PDB file of C-alpha atoms and ligand atoms in Angstrom:
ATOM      1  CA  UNK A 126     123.071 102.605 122.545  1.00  0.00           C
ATOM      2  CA  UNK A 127     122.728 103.045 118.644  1.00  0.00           C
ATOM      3  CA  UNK A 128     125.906 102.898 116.527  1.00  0.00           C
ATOM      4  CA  UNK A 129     126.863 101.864 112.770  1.00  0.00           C
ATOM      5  CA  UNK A 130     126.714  98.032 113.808  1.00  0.00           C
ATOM      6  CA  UNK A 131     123.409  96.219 113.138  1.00  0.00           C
ATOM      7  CA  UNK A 132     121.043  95.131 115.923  1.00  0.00           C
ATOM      8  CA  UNK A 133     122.253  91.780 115.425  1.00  0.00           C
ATOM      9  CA  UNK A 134     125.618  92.461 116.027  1.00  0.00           C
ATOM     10  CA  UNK A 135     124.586  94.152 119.258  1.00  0.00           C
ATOM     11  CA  UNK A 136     122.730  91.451 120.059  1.00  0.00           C
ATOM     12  CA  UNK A 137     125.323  89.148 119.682  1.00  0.00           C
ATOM     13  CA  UNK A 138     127.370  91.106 122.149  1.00  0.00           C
ATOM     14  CA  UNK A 139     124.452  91.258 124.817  1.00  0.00           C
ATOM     15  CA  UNK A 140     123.723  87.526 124.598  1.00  0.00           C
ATOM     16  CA  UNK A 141     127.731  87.465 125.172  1.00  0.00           C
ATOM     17  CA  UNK A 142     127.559  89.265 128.219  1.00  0.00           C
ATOM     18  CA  UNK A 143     124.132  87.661 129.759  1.00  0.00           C
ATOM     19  CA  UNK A 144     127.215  84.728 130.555  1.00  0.00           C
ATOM     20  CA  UNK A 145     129.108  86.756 132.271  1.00  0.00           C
ATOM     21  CA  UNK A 146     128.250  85.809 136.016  1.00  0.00           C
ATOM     22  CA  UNK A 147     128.984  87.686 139.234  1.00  0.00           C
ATOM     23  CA  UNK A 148     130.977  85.511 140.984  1.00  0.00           C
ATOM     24  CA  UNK A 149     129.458  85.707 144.023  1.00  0.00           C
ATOM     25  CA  UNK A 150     126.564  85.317 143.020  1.00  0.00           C
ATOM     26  CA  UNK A 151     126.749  82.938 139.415  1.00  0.00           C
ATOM     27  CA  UNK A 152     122.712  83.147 138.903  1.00  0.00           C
ATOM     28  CA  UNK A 153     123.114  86.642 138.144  1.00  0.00           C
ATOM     29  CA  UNK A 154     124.611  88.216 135.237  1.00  0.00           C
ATOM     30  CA  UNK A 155     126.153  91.140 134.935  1.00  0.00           C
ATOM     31  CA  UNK A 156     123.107  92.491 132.713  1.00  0.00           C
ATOM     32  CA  UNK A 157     120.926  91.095 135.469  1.00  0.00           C
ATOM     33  CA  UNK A 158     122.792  94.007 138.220  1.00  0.00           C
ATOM     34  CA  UNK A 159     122.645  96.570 135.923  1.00  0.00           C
ATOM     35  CA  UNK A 160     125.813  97.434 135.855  1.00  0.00           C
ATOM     36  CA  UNK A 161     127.034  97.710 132.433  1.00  0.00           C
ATOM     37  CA  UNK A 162     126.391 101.429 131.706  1.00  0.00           C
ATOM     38  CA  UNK A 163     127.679 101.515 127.782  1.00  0.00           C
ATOM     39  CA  UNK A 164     128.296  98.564 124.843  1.00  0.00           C
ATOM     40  CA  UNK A 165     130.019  99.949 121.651  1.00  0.00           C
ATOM     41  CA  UNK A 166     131.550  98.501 118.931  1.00  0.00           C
ATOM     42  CA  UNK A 167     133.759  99.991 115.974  1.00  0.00           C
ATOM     43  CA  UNK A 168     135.463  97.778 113.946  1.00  0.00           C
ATOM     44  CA  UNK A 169     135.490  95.268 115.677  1.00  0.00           C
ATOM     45  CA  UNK A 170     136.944  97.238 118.988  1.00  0.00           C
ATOM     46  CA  UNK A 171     134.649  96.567 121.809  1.00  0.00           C
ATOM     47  CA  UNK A 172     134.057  99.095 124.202  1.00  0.00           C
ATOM     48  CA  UNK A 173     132.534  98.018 127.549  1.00  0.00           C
ATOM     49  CA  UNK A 174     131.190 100.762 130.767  1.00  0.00           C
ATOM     50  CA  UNK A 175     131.292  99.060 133.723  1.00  0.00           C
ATOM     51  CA  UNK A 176     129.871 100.729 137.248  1.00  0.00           C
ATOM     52  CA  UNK A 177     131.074  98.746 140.016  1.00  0.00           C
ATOM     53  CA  UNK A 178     128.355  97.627 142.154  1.00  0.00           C
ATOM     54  CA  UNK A 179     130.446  98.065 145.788  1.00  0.00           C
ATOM     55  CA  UNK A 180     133.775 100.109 144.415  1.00  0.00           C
ATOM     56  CA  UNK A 181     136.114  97.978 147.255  1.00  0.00           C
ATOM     57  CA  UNK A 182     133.793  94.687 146.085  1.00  0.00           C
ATOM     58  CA  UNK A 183     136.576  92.093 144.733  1.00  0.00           C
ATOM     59  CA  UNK A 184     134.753  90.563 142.165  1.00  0.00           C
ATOM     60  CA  UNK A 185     134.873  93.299 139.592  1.00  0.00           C
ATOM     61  CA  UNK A 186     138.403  92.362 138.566  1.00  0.00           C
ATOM     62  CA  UNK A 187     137.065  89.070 138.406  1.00  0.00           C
ATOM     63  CA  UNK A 188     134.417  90.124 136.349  1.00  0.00           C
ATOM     64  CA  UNK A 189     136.134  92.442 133.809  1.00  0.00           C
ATOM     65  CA  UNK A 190     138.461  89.326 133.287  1.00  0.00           C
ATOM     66  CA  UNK A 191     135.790  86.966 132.556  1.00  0.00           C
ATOM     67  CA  UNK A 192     134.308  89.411 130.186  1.00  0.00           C
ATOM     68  CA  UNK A 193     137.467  90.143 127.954  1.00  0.00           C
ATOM     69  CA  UNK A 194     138.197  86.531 128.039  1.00  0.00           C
ATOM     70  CA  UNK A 195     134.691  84.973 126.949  1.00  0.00           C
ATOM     71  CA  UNK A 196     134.916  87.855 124.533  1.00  0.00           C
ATOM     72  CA  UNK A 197     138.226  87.194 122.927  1.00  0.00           C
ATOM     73  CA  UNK A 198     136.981  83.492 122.537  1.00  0.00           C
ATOM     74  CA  UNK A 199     134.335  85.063 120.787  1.00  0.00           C
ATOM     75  CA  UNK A 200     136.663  86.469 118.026  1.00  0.00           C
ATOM     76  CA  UNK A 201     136.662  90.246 119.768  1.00  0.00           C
ATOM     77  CA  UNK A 202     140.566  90.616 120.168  1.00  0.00           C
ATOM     78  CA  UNK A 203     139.914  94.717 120.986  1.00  0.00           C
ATOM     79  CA  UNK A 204     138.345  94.849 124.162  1.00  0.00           C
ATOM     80  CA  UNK A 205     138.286  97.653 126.251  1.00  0.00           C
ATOM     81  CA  UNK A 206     136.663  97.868 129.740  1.00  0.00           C
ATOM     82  CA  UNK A 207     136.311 100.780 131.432  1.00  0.00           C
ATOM     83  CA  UNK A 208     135.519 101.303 135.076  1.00  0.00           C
ATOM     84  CA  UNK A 209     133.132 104.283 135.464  1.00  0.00           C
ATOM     85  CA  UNK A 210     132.262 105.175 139.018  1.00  0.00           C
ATOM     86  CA  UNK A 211     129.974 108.044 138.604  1.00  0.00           C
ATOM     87  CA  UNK A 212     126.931 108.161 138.742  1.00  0.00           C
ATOM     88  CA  UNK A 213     127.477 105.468 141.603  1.00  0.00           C
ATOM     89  CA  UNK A 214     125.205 102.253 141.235  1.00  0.00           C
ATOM     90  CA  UNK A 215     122.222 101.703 143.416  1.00  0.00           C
ATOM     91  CA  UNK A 216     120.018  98.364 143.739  1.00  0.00           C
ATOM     92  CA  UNK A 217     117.655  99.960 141.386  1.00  0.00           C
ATOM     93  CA  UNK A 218     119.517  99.102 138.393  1.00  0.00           C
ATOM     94  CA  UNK A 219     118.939  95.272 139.058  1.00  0.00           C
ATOM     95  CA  UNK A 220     116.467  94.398 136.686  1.00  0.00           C
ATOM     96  CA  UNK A 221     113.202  92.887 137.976  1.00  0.00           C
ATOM     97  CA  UNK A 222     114.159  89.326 136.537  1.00  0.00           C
ATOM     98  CA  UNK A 223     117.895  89.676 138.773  1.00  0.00           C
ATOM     99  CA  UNK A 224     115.818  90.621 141.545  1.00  0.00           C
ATOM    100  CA  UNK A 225     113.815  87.134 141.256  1.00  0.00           C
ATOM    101  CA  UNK A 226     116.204  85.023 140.202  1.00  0.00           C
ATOM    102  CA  UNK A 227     118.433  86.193 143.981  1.00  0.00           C
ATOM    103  CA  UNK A 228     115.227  85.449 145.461  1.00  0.00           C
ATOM    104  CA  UNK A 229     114.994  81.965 143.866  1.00  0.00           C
ATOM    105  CA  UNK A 230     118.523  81.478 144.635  1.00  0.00           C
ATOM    106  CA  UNK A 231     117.739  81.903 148.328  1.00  0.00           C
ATOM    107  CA  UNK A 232     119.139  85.589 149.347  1.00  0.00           C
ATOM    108  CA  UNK A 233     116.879  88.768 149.952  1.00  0.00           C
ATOM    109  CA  UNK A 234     116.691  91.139 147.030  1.00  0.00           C
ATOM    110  CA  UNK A 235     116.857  94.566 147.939  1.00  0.00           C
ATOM    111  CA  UNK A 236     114.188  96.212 149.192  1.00  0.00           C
ATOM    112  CA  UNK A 237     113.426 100.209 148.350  1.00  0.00           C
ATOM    113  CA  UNK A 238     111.189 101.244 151.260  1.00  0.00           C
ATOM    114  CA  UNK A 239     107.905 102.896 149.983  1.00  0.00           C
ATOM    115  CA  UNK A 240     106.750 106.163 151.828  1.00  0.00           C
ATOM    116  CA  UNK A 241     104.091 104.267 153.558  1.00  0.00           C
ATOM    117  CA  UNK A 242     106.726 101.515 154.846  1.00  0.00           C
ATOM    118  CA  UNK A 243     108.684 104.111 156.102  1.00  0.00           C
ATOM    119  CA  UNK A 244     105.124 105.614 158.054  1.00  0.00           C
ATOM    120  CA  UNK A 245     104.587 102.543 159.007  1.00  0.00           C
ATOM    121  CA  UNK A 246     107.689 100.854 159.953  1.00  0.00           C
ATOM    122  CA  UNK A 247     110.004 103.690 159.714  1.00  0.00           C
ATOM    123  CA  UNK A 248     113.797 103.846 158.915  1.00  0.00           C
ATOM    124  CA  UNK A 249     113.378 100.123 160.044  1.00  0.00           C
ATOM    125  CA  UNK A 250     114.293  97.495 156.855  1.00  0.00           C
ATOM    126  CA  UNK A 251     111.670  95.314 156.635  1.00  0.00           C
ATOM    127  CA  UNK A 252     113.639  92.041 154.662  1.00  0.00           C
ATOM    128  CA  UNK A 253     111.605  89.582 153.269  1.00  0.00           C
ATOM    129  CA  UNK A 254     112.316  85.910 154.176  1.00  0.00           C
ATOM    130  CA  UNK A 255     113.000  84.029 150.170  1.00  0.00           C
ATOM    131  CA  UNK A 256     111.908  80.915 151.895  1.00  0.00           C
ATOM    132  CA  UNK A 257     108.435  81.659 153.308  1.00  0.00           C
ATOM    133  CA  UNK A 258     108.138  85.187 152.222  1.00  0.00           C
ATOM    134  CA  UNK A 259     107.742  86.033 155.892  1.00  0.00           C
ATOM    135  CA  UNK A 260     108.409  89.748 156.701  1.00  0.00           C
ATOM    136  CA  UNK A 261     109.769  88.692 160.366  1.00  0.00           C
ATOM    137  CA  UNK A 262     112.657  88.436 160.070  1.00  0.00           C
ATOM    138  CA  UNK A 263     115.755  90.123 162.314  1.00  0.00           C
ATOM    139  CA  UNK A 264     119.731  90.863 160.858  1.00  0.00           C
ATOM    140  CA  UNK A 265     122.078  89.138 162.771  1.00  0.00           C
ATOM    141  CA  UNK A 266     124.944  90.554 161.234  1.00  0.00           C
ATOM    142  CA  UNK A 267     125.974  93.690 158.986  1.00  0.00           C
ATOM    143  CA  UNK A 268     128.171  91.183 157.068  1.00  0.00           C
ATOM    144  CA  UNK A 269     127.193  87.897 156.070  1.00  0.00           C
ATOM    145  CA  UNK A 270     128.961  85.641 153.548  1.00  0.00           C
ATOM    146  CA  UNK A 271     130.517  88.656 151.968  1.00  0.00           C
ATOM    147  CA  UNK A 272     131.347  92.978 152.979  1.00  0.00           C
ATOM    148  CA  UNK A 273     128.297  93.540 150.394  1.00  0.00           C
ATOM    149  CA  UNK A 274     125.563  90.996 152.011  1.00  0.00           C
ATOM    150  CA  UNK A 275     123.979  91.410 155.504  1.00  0.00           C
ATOM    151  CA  UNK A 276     122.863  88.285 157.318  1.00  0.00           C
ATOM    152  CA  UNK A 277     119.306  88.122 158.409  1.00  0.00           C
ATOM    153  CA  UNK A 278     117.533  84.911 160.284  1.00  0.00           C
ATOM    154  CA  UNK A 279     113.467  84.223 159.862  1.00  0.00           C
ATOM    155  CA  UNK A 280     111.484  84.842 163.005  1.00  0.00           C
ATOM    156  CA  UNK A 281     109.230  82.157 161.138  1.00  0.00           C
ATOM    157  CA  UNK A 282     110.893  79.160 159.642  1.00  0.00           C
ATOM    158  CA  UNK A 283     114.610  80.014 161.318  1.00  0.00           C
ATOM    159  CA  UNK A 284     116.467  79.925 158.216  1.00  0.00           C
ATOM    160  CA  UNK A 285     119.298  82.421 158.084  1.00  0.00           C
ATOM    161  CA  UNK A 286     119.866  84.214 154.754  1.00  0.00           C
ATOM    162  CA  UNK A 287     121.909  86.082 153.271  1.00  0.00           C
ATOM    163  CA  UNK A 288     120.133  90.348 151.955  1.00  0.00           C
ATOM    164  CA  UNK A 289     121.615  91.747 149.580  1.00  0.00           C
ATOM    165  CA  UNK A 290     122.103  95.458 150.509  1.00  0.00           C
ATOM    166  CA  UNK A 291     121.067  98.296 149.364  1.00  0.00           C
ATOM    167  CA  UNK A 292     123.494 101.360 148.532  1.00  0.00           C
TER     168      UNK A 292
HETATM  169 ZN1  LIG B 296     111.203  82.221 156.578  1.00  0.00          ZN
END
């Protein structure tokens, strides 16, 4: 991500886009999914890669809107954002700080199953509760408050809860 522009200048841009928000979401930026692929700026032209997290998810229009108009307020009048959909996104591109701060904010982060999970439990997801932490938990539906969110209840302290799912 190296250009002409100074580190500051990037910088600038980044702590721009750390307040962009999914809306679904708003404790996670869109640096926190991992889904901005490419920042560049050129004279003052601001080119922005986007990968979609869910390509039929309805917030990425409200996204890229948020983004060119925070932008613009930030004196970038030459903002281009372009959608690329290959290669496709995957949970692992939320960073490790997005993953807590879902947790904190009371829905499941995806889980990658280990090899010995799957041994153990096999193709089974094993969700962790982000109230008690308990692993007993059961989905009660492929679709909770939105298409890209399952929703799961705890076998343990009965809260249902929204997991974010894994692609
Ligand atoms: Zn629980």
């Amino acid at each position: 991500m190296k250009n002409a522009f100074t580190d500051s200048e990037i910088e600038k841009l980044y702590t721009i886009l750390e307040q962009v928000k999914d809306p679904e979401i708003p404790v996670l930026s869109i640096l926190d999914l991992g889904i901005v692929r490419k920042v560049t700026l050129e004279d003052n032209h601001v080119q922005i890669d986007i990968t979609p997290t869910y390509t039929a998810c309805p917030a990425m229009g409200v996204i890229a809107m948020d983004l060119v108009q925070l932008l613009n307020t930030e004196g970038y009048h030459n903002v281009v954002i372009n959608t690329v959909l290959s290669p496709a996104w995957t949970t692992d591109w939320m960073t490790e700080s997005g993953k807590e701060k879902l947790k904190a904010y009371g829905i499941a982060a995806p889980h990658q199953k280990s090899k010995l999970d799957k041994l153990l439990f096999g193709e089974q997801e094993q969700i962790e509760c982000p109230q008690c932490n308990s692993l007993d938990t059961k989905k009660i539906s492929e679709f909770g408050s939105t298409a890209c969110k399952a929703l799961y209840q705890c076998n343990v302290c009965k809260e249902p809860f929204d997991y974010f799912k894994c692609h």
